[in-house]
């Protein structure tokens, strides 16, 4: 039976939880997150796993997320255990490459992965991102510059982008 270790911690956004496997970080639970939550993710990606409280296996993730929220970190150096489809992994790689303080549209991400007609699928993959903030799906916005879809809610998405100093002026252009 797989054992996952979970650690809850406080951020300026509220309580968050990091969950790690023996390989690396598998899940970050946002405050007031919508969606299936940890148990829904586990049903698909870690059926039968046992979750134990375990700050030690999550120490590095909690430290780096705390530094991010304190404005002292712009990127993360963590071992990840991404459990996703091949398409989702392509999306997450593209999203992870979005620099701190920048945004990309769903259409731009779809173009980047060579699937320009997969804009909705990119949105769905973003919505299923098990490691938000680390894989910065909050940096993906609608083509017109509007904030759209975020598991932690649009208010949190706006706060994260403002914290990063991201500029996302409305535009109808893809690039």
mmCIF file with all atom_site columns, C-alpha atoms in Angstrom:
data_model
loop_
_atom_site.group_PDB
_atom_site.id
_atom_site.type_symbol
_atom_site.label_atom_id
_atom_site.label_alt_id
_atom_site.label_comp_id
_atom_site.label_asym_id
_atom_site.label_entity_id
_atom_site.label_seq_id
_atom_site.pdbx_PDB_ins_code
_atom_site.Cartn_x
_atom_site.Cartn_y
_atom_site.Cartn_z
_atom_site.occupancy
_atom_site.B_iso_or_equiv
_atom_site.pdbx_formal_charge
_atom_site.auth_seq_id
_atom_site.auth_comp_id
_atom_site.auth_asym_id
_atom_site.auth_atom_id
_atom_site.pdbx_PDB_model_num
ATOM 1   C CA . UNK A 1 1   ? 0.000   0.000  0.000   1.00 0.00 ? 1   UNK A CA 1
ATOM 2   C CA . UNK A 1 2   ? 1.300   3.423  -0.946  1.00 0.00 ? 2   UNK A CA 1
ATOM 3   C CA . UNK A 1 3   ? 1.811   5.935  1.846   1.00 0.00 ? 3   UNK A CA 1
ATOM 4   C CA . UNK A 1 4   ? 1.393   9.644  1.206   1.00 0.00 ? 4   UNK A CA 1
ATOM 5   C CA . UNK A 1 5   ? 2.475   12.283 3.701   1.00 0.00 ? 5   UNK A CA 1
ATOM 6   C CA . UNK A 1 6   ? 0.441   15.446 4.203   1.00 0.00 ? 6   UNK A CA 1
ATOM 7   C CA . UNK A 1 7   ? 1.356   18.678 5.934   1.00 0.00 ? 7   UNK A CA 1
ATOM 8   C CA . UNK A 1 8   ? -0.984  21.591 6.506   1.00 0.00 ? 8   UNK A CA 1
ATOM 9   C CA . UNK A 1 9   ? 0.421   25.103 6.799   1.00 0.00 ? 9   UNK A CA 1
ATOM 10  C CA . UNK A 1 10  ? -0.760  28.695 6.856   1.00 0.00 ? 10  UNK A CA 1
ATOM 11  C CA . UNK A 1 11  ? -0.268  31.227 4.067   1.00 0.00 ? 11  UNK A CA 1
ATOM 12  C CA . UNK A 1 12  ? -1.546  34.766 3.521   1.00 0.00 ? 12  UNK A CA 1
ATOM 13  C CA . UNK A 1 13  ? -4.196  33.131 1.308   1.00 0.00 ? 13  UNK A CA 1
ATOM 14  C CA . UNK A 1 14  ? -5.333  30.703 4.030   1.00 0.00 ? 14  UNK A CA 1
ATOM 15  C CA . UNK A 1 15  ? -4.556  27.113 5.051   1.00 0.00 ? 15  UNK A CA 1
ATOM 16  C CA . UNK A 1 16  ? -2.905  24.946 2.430   1.00 0.00 ? 16  UNK A CA 1
ATOM 17  C CA . UNK A 1 17  ? -1.817  21.340 2.417   1.00 0.00 ? 17  UNK A CA 1
ATOM 18  C CA . UNK A 1 18  ? 1.114   19.662 0.653   1.00 0.00 ? 18  UNK A CA 1
ATOM 19  C CA . UNK A 1 19  ? 1.023   15.938 -0.020  1.00 0.00 ? 19  UNK A CA 1
ATOM 20  C CA . UNK A 1 20  ? 4.114   13.962 -1.004  1.00 0.00 ? 20  UNK A CA 1
ATOM 21  C CA . UNK A 1 21  ? 4.878   10.424 -2.105  1.00 0.00 ? 21  UNK A CA 1
ATOM 22  C CA . UNK A 1 22  ? 8.229   8.674  -1.817  1.00 0.00 ? 22  UNK A CA 1
ATOM 23  C CA . UNK A 1 23  ? 9.089   10.233 -5.198  1.00 0.00 ? 23  UNK A CA 1
ATOM 24  C CA . UNK A 1 24  ? 8.056   13.842 -4.588  1.00 0.00 ? 24  UNK A CA 1
ATOM 25  C CA . UNK A 1 25  ? 5.232   16.342 -4.233  1.00 0.00 ? 25  UNK A CA 1
ATOM 26  C CA . UNK A 1 26  ? 1.985   14.960 -5.656  1.00 0.00 ? 26  UNK A CA 1
ATOM 27  C CA . UNK A 1 27  ? -0.678  17.409 -4.540  1.00 0.00 ? 27  UNK A CA 1
ATOM 28  C CA . UNK A 1 28  ? -1.104  20.952 -3.239  1.00 0.00 ? 28  UNK A CA 1
ATOM 29  C CA . UNK A 1 29  ? -4.487  21.749 -1.749  1.00 0.00 ? 29  UNK A CA 1
ATOM 30  C CA . UNK A 1 30  ? -5.497  25.384 -1.974  1.00 0.00 ? 30  UNK A CA 1
ATOM 31  C CA . UNK A 1 31  ? -7.671  27.143 0.607   1.00 0.00 ? 31  UNK A CA 1
ATOM 32  C CA . UNK A 1 32  ? -11.365 26.934 -0.301  1.00 0.00 ? 32  UNK A CA 1
ATOM 33  C CA . UNK A 1 33  ? -10.485 24.913 -3.382  1.00 0.00 ? 33  UNK A CA 1
ATOM 34  C CA . UNK A 1 34  ? -13.243 23.908 -5.706  1.00 0.00 ? 34  UNK A CA 1
ATOM 35  C CA . UNK A 1 35  ? -13.190 20.608 -7.501  1.00 0.00 ? 35  UNK A CA 1
ATOM 36  C CA . UNK A 1 36  ? -12.710 17.069 -6.304  1.00 0.00 ? 36  UNK A CA 1
ATOM 37  C CA . UNK A 1 37  ? -10.104 17.792 -3.653  1.00 0.00 ? 37  UNK A CA 1
ATOM 38  C CA . UNK A 1 38  ? -7.466  15.426 -2.355  1.00 0.00 ? 38  UNK A CA 1
ATOM 39  C CA . UNK A 1 39  ? -9.831  12.472 -1.977  1.00 0.00 ? 39  UNK A CA 1
ATOM 40  C CA . UNK A 1 40  ? -11.081 12.850 -5.544  1.00 0.00 ? 40  UNK A CA 1
ATOM 41  C CA . UNK A 1 41  ? -7.506  13.089 -6.829  1.00 0.00 ? 41  UNK A CA 1
ATOM 42  C CA . UNK A 1 42  ? -6.539  10.014 -4.800  1.00 0.00 ? 42  UNK A CA 1
ATOM 43  C CA . UNK A 1 43  ? -9.449  7.969  -6.158  1.00 0.00 ? 43  UNK A CA 1
ATOM 44  C CA . UNK A 1 44  ? -7.964  8.344  -9.629  1.00 0.00 ? 44  UNK A CA 1
ATOM 45  C CA . UNK A 1 45  ? -4.228  8.669  -9.004  1.00 0.00 ? 45  UNK A CA 1
ATOM 46  C CA . UNK A 1 46  ? -3.509  6.933  -5.697  1.00 0.00 ? 46  UNK A CA 1
ATOM 47  C CA . UNK A 1 47  ? -6.308  4.436  -5.034  1.00 0.00 ? 47  UNK A CA 1
ATOM 48  C CA . UNK A 1 48  ? -5.905  2.672  -1.724  1.00 0.00 ? 48  UNK A CA 1
ATOM 49  C CA . UNK A 1 49  ? -3.116  4.971  -0.566  1.00 0.00 ? 49  UNK A CA 1
ATOM 50  C CA . UNK A 1 50  ? -2.878  5.838  3.098   1.00 0.00 ? 50  UNK A CA 1
ATOM 51  C CA . UNK A 1 51  ? -2.398  9.485  4.057   1.00 0.00 ? 51  UNK A CA 1
ATOM 52  C CA . UNK A 1 52  ? -0.341  10.187 7.153   1.00 0.00 ? 52  UNK A CA 1
ATOM 53  C CA . UNK A 1 53  ? 0.492   13.496 8.752   1.00 0.00 ? 53  UNK A CA 1
ATOM 54  C CA . UNK A 1 54  ? 4.070   14.125 7.805   1.00 0.00 ? 54  UNK A CA 1
ATOM 55  C CA . UNK A 1 55  ? 5.712   17.496 7.871   1.00 0.00 ? 55  UNK A CA 1
ATOM 56  C CA . UNK A 1 56  ? 9.241   16.153 7.308   1.00 0.00 ? 56  UNK A CA 1
ATOM 57  C CA . UNK A 1 57  ? 8.608   14.793 3.769   1.00 0.00 ? 57  UNK A CA 1
ATOM 58  C CA . UNK A 1 58  ? 6.950   18.106 2.876   1.00 0.00 ? 58  UNK A CA 1
ATOM 59  C CA . UNK A 1 59  ? 9.422   20.440 4.581   1.00 0.00 ? 59  UNK A CA 1
ATOM 60  C CA . UNK A 1 60  ? 11.081  21.636 1.372   1.00 0.00 ? 60  UNK A CA 1
ATOM 61  C CA . UNK A 1 61  ? 7.750   22.273 -0.390  1.00 0.00 ? 61  UNK A CA 1
ATOM 62  C CA . UNK A 1 62  ? 6.296   24.137 2.597   1.00 0.00 ? 62  UNK A CA 1
ATOM 63  C CA . UNK A 1 63  ? 9.496   26.205 2.935   1.00 0.00 ? 63  UNK A CA 1
ATOM 64  C CA . UNK A 1 64  ? 9.540   27.141 -0.747  1.00 0.00 ? 64  UNK A CA 1
ATOM 65  C CA . UNK A 1 65  ? 5.827   27.971 -0.841  1.00 0.00 ? 65  UNK A CA 1
ATOM 66  C CA . UNK A 1 66  ? 6.253   30.122 2.277   1.00 0.00 ? 66  UNK A CA 1
ATOM 67  C CA . UNK A 1 67  ? 9.160   31.923 0.602   1.00 0.00 ? 67  UNK A CA 1
ATOM 68  C CA . UNK A 1 68  ? 6.988   32.444 -2.497  1.00 0.00 ? 68  UNK A CA 1
ATOM 69  C CA . UNK A 1 69  ? 4.204   34.006 -0.427  1.00 0.00 ? 69  UNK A CA 1
ATOM 70  C CA . UNK A 1 70  ? 6.796   36.165 1.393   1.00 0.00 ? 70  UNK A CA 1
ATOM 71  C CA . UNK A 1 71  ? 7.982   37.492 -1.993  1.00 0.00 ? 71  UNK A CA 1
ATOM 72  C CA . UNK A 1 72  ? 11.386  35.802 -1.640  1.00 0.00 ? 72  UNK A CA 1
ATOM 73  C CA . UNK A 1 73  ? 10.992  33.071 -4.288  1.00 0.00 ? 73  UNK A CA 1
ATOM 74  C CA . UNK A 1 74  ? 9.984   33.224 -7.941  1.00 0.00 ? 74  UNK A CA 1
ATOM 75  C CA . UNK A 1 75  ? 10.549  29.588 -8.945  1.00 0.00 ? 75  UNK A CA 1
ATOM 76  C CA . UNK A 1 76  ? 10.557  26.214 -7.261  1.00 0.00 ? 76  UNK A CA 1
ATOM 77  C CA . UNK A 1 77  ? 13.148  23.460 -6.975  1.00 0.00 ? 77  UNK A CA 1
ATOM 78  C CA . UNK A 1 78  ? 11.213  20.413 -5.864  1.00 0.00 ? 78  UNK A CA 1
ATOM 79  C CA . UNK A 1 79  ? 10.947  16.763 -6.767  1.00 0.00 ? 79  UNK A CA 1
ATOM 80  C CA . UNK A 1 80  ? 7.516   16.228 -8.270  1.00 0.00 ? 80  UNK A CA 1
ATOM 81  C CA . UNK A 1 81  ? 5.500   13.071 -8.732  1.00 0.00 ? 81  UNK A CA 1
ATOM 82  C CA . UNK A 1 82  ? 3.137   14.266 -11.475 1.00 0.00 ? 82  UNK A CA 1
ATOM 83  C CA . UNK A 1 83  ? 0.373   11.763 -12.099 1.00 0.00 ? 83  UNK A CA 1
ATOM 84  C CA . UNK A 1 84  ? -1.448  12.864 -15.209 1.00 0.00 ? 84  UNK A CA 1
ATOM 85  C CA . UNK A 1 85  ? -2.162  11.991 -18.821 1.00 0.00 ? 85  UNK A CA 1
ATOM 86  C CA . UNK A 1 86  ? 0.446   12.618 -21.494 1.00 0.00 ? 86  UNK A CA 1
ATOM 87  C CA . UNK A 1 87  ? -1.569  15.611 -22.716 1.00 0.00 ? 87  UNK A CA 1
ATOM 88  C CA . UNK A 1 88  ? -1.869  17.062 -19.211 1.00 0.00 ? 88  UNK A CA 1
ATOM 89  C CA . UNK A 1 89  ? 1.882   16.646 -18.705 1.00 0.00 ? 89  UNK A CA 1
ATOM 90  C CA . UNK A 1 90  ? 2.500   18.614 -21.929 1.00 0.00 ? 90  UNK A CA 1
ATOM 91  C CA . UNK A 1 91  ? 0.253   21.378 -20.642 1.00 0.00 ? 91  UNK A CA 1
ATOM 92  C CA . UNK A 1 92  ? 1.917   21.380 -17.210 1.00 0.00 ? 92  UNK A CA 1
ATOM 93  C CA . UNK A 1 93  ? 5.384   21.608 -18.789 1.00 0.00 ? 93  UNK A CA 1
ATOM 94  C CA . UNK A 1 94  ? 4.268   24.609 -20.851 1.00 0.00 ? 94  UNK A CA 1
ATOM 95  C CA . UNK A 1 95  ? 2.596   26.252 -17.851 1.00 0.00 ? 95  UNK A CA 1
ATOM 96  C CA . UNK A 1 96  ? 5.644   25.637 -15.653 1.00 0.00 ? 96  UNK A CA 1
ATOM 97  C CA . UNK A 1 97  ? 7.714   27.576 -18.194 1.00 0.00 ? 97  UNK A CA 1
ATOM 98  C CA . UNK A 1 98  ? 5.625   30.750 -17.786 1.00 0.00 ? 98  UNK A CA 1
ATOM 99  C CA . UNK A 1 99  ? 7.907   33.190 -15.972 1.00 0.00 ? 99  UNK A CA 1
ATOM 100 C CA . UNK A 1 100 ? 7.047   34.767 -12.644 1.00 0.00 ? 100 UNK A CA 1
ATOM 101 C CA . UNK A 1 101 ? 5.030   37.930 -13.221 1.00 0.00 ? 101 UNK A CA 1
ATOM 102 C CA . UNK A 1 102 ? 3.962   36.923 -16.736 1.00 0.00 ? 102 UNK A CA 1
ATOM 103 C CA . UNK A 1 103 ? 0.761   35.474 -18.118 1.00 0.00 ? 103 UNK A CA 1
ATOM 104 C CA . UNK A 1 104 ? -0.191  33.404 -21.143 1.00 0.00 ? 104 UNK A CA 1
ATOM 105 C CA . UNK A 1 105 ? -3.588  32.721 -22.623 1.00 0.00 ? 105 UNK A CA 1
ATOM 106 C CA . UNK A 1 106 ? -5.089  29.272 -22.872 1.00 0.00 ? 106 UNK A CA 1
ATOM 107 C CA . UNK A 1 107 ? -4.764  29.686 -26.656 1.00 0.00 ? 107 UNK A CA 1
ATOM 108 C CA . UNK A 1 108 ? -1.071  30.512 -26.348 1.00 0.00 ? 108 UNK A CA 1
ATOM 109 C CA . UNK A 1 109 ? -0.479  27.383 -24.256 1.00 0.00 ? 109 UNK A CA 1
ATOM 110 C CA . UNK A 1 110 ? -2.391  25.306 -26.825 1.00 0.00 ? 110 UNK A CA 1
ATOM 111 C CA . UNK A 1 111 ? -0.224  26.797 -29.603 1.00 0.00 ? 111 UNK A CA 1
ATOM 112 C CA . UNK A 1 112 ? 2.945   26.170 -27.606 1.00 0.00 ? 112 UNK A CA 1
ATOM 113 C CA . UNK A 1 113 ? 2.216   22.461 -27.239 1.00 0.00 ? 113 UNK A CA 1
ATOM 114 C CA . UNK A 1 114 ? 1.365   22.160 -30.932 1.00 0.00 ? 114 UNK A CA 1
ATOM 115 C CA . UNK A 1 115 ? -2.372  21.702 -30.404 1.00 0.00 ? 115 UNK A CA 1
ATOM 116 C CA . UNK A 1 116 ? -3.889  25.086 -31.391 1.00 0.00 ? 116 UNK A CA 1
ATOM 117 C CA . UNK A 1 117 ? -7.447  23.747 -31.474 1.00 0.00 ? 117 UNK A CA 1
ATOM 118 C CA . UNK A 1 118 ? -7.183  22.265 -27.965 1.00 0.00 ? 118 UNK A CA 1
ATOM 119 C CA . UNK A 1 119 ? -7.894  25.489 -26.059 1.00 0.00 ? 119 UNK A CA 1
ATOM 120 C CA . UNK A 1 120 ? -10.727 23.969 -23.993 1.00 0.00 ? 120 UNK A CA 1
ATOM 121 C CA . UNK A 1 121 ? -8.666  20.850 -23.304 1.00 0.00 ? 121 UNK A CA 1
ATOM 122 C CA . UNK A 1 122 ? -5.837  23.079 -22.074 1.00 0.00 ? 122 UNK A CA 1
ATOM 123 C CA . UNK A 1 123 ? -8.343  24.744 -19.744 1.00 0.00 ? 123 UNK A CA 1
ATOM 124 C CA . UNK A 1 124 ? -9.528  21.363 -18.478 1.00 0.00 ? 124 UNK A CA 1
ATOM 125 C CA . UNK A 1 125 ? -5.938  20.208 -17.907 1.00 0.00 ? 125 UNK A CA 1
ATOM 126 C CA . UNK A 1 126 ? -5.211  23.438 -16.063 1.00 0.00 ? 126 UNK A CA 1
ATOM 127 C CA . UNK A 1 127 ? -8.292  22.846 -13.907 1.00 0.00 ? 127 UNK A CA 1
ATOM 128 C CA . UNK A 1 128 ? -7.013  19.365 -13.037 1.00 0.00 ? 128 UNK A CA 1
ATOM 129 C CA . UNK A 1 129 ? -3.526  20.604 -12.080 1.00 0.00 ? 129 UNK A CA 1
ATOM 130 C CA . UNK A 1 130 ? -2.719  18.764 -8.828  1.00 0.00 ? 130 UNK A CA 1
ATOM 131 C CA . UNK A 1 131 ? 0.179   21.067 -7.956  1.00 0.00 ? 131 UNK A CA 1
ATOM 132 C CA . UNK A 1 132 ? -1.062  24.650 -8.318  1.00 0.00 ? 132 UNK A CA 1
ATOM 133 C CA . UNK A 1 133 ? 1.352   27.498 -7.653  1.00 0.00 ? 133 UNK A CA 1
ATOM 134 C CA . UNK A 1 134 ? 4.321   25.139 -8.190  1.00 0.00 ? 134 UNK A CA 1
ATOM 135 C CA . UNK A 1 135 ? 2.922   24.541 -11.690 1.00 0.00 ? 135 UNK A CA 1
ATOM 136 C CA . UNK A 1 136 ? 1.610   28.117 -11.945 1.00 0.00 ? 136 UNK A CA 1
ATOM 137 C CA . UNK A 1 137 ? -1.766  27.613 -13.609 1.00 0.00 ? 137 UNK A CA 1
ATOM 138 C CA . UNK A 1 138 ? -2.847  30.952 -12.112 1.00 0.00 ? 138 UNK A CA 1
ATOM 139 C CA . UNK A 1 139 ? -0.689  32.557 -14.828 1.00 0.00 ? 139 UNK A CA 1
ATOM 140 C CA . UNK A 1 140 ? -2.993  31.251 -17.571 1.00 0.00 ? 140 UNK A CA 1
ATOM 141 C CA . UNK A 1 141 ? -5.779  33.657 -18.503 1.00 0.00 ? 141 UNK A CA 1
ATOM 142 C CA . UNK A 1 142 ? -8.363  34.109 -21.238 1.00 0.00 ? 142 UNK A CA 1
ATOM 143 C CA . UNK A 1 143 ? -7.221  35.490 -24.604 1.00 0.00 ? 143 UNK A CA 1
ATOM 144 C CA . UNK A 1 144 ? -8.951  38.804 -23.925 1.00 0.00 ? 144 UNK A CA 1
ATOM 145 C CA . UNK A 1 145 ? -6.987  39.249 -20.695 1.00 0.00 ? 145 UNK A CA 1
ATOM 146 C CA . UNK A 1 146 ? -9.887  38.230 -18.451 1.00 0.00 ? 146 UNK A CA 1
ATOM 147 C CA . UNK A 1 147 ? -9.244  36.021 -15.440 1.00 0.00 ? 147 UNK A CA 1
ATOM 148 C CA . UNK A 1 148 ? -10.943 32.708 -15.938 1.00 0.00 ? 148 UNK A CA 1
ATOM 149 C CA . UNK A 1 149 ? -11.139 29.471 -13.985 1.00 0.00 ? 149 UNK A CA 1
ATOM 150 C CA . UNK A 1 150 ? -9.008  28.726 -10.957 1.00 0.00 ? 150 UNK A CA 1
ATOM 151 C CA . UNK A 1 151 ? -9.455  25.954 -8.386  1.00 0.00 ? 151 UNK A CA 1
ATOM 152 C CA . UNK A 1 152 ? -8.738  28.410 -5.569  1.00 0.00 ? 152 UNK A CA 1
ATOM 153 C CA . UNK A 1 153 ? -11.263 30.898 -6.959  1.00 0.00 ? 153 UNK A CA 1
ATOM 154 C CA . UNK A 1 154 ? -10.823 33.961 -9.136  1.00 0.00 ? 154 UNK A CA 1
ATOM 155 C CA . UNK A 1 155 ? -10.103 36.172 -6.127  1.00 0.00 ? 155 UNK A CA 1
ATOM 156 C CA . UNK A 1 156 ? -7.092  34.037 -5.212  1.00 0.00 ? 156 UNK A CA 1
ATOM 157 C CA . UNK A 1 157 ? -5.956  33.985 -8.856  1.00 0.00 ? 157 UNK A CA 1
ATOM 158 C CA . UNK A 1 158 ? -6.134  37.785 -8.981  1.00 0.00 ? 158 UNK A CA 1
ATOM 159 C CA . UNK A 1 159 ? -4.253  38.074 -5.674  1.00 0.00 ? 159 UNK A CA 1
ATOM 160 C CA . UNK A 1 160 ? -1.493  35.721 -6.852  1.00 0.00 ? 160 UNK A CA 1
ATOM 161 C CA . UNK A 1 161 ? -1.063  37.636 -10.114 1.00 0.00 ? 161 UNK A CA 1
ATOM 162 C CA . UNK A 1 162 ? -1.052  40.970 -8.260  1.00 0.00 ? 162 UNK A CA 1
ATOM 163 C CA . UNK A 1 163 ? 1.516   39.612 -5.789  1.00 0.00 ? 163 UNK A CA 1
ATOM 164 C CA . UNK A 1 164 ? 3.720   38.659 -8.750  1.00 0.00 ? 164 UNK A CA 1
ATOM 165 C CA . UNK A 1 165 ? 3.167   42.051 -10.375 1.00 0.00 ? 165 UNK A CA 1
ATOM 166 C CA . UNK A 1 166 ? 1.736   40.336 -13.449 1.00 0.00 ? 166 UNK A CA 1
ATOM 167 C CA . UNK A 1 167 ? 0.384   42.581 -16.132 1.00 0.00 ? 167 UNK A CA 1
ATOM 168 C CA . UNK A 1 168 ? -2.359  41.100 -18.223 1.00 0.00 ? 168 UNK A CA 1
ATOM 169 C CA . UNK A 1 169 ? -3.878  43.888 -20.289 1.00 0.00 ? 169 UNK A CA 1
ATOM 170 C CA . UNK A 1 170 ? -6.896  42.865 -22.327 1.00 0.00 ? 170 UNK A CA 1
ATOM 171 C CA . UNK A 1 171 ? -5.934  41.863 -25.823 1.00 0.00 ? 171 UNK A CA 1
ATOM 172 C CA . UNK A 1 172 ? -7.552  39.908 -28.597 1.00 0.00 ? 172 UNK A CA 1
ATOM 173 C CA . UNK A 1 173 ? -4.184  38.875 -30.017 1.00 0.00 ? 173 UNK A CA 1
ATOM 174 C CA . UNK A 1 174 ? -2.689  35.468 -29.328 1.00 0.00 ? 174 UNK A CA 1
ATOM 175 C CA . UNK A 1 175 ? 0.899   36.733 -29.235 1.00 0.00 ? 175 UNK A CA 1
#
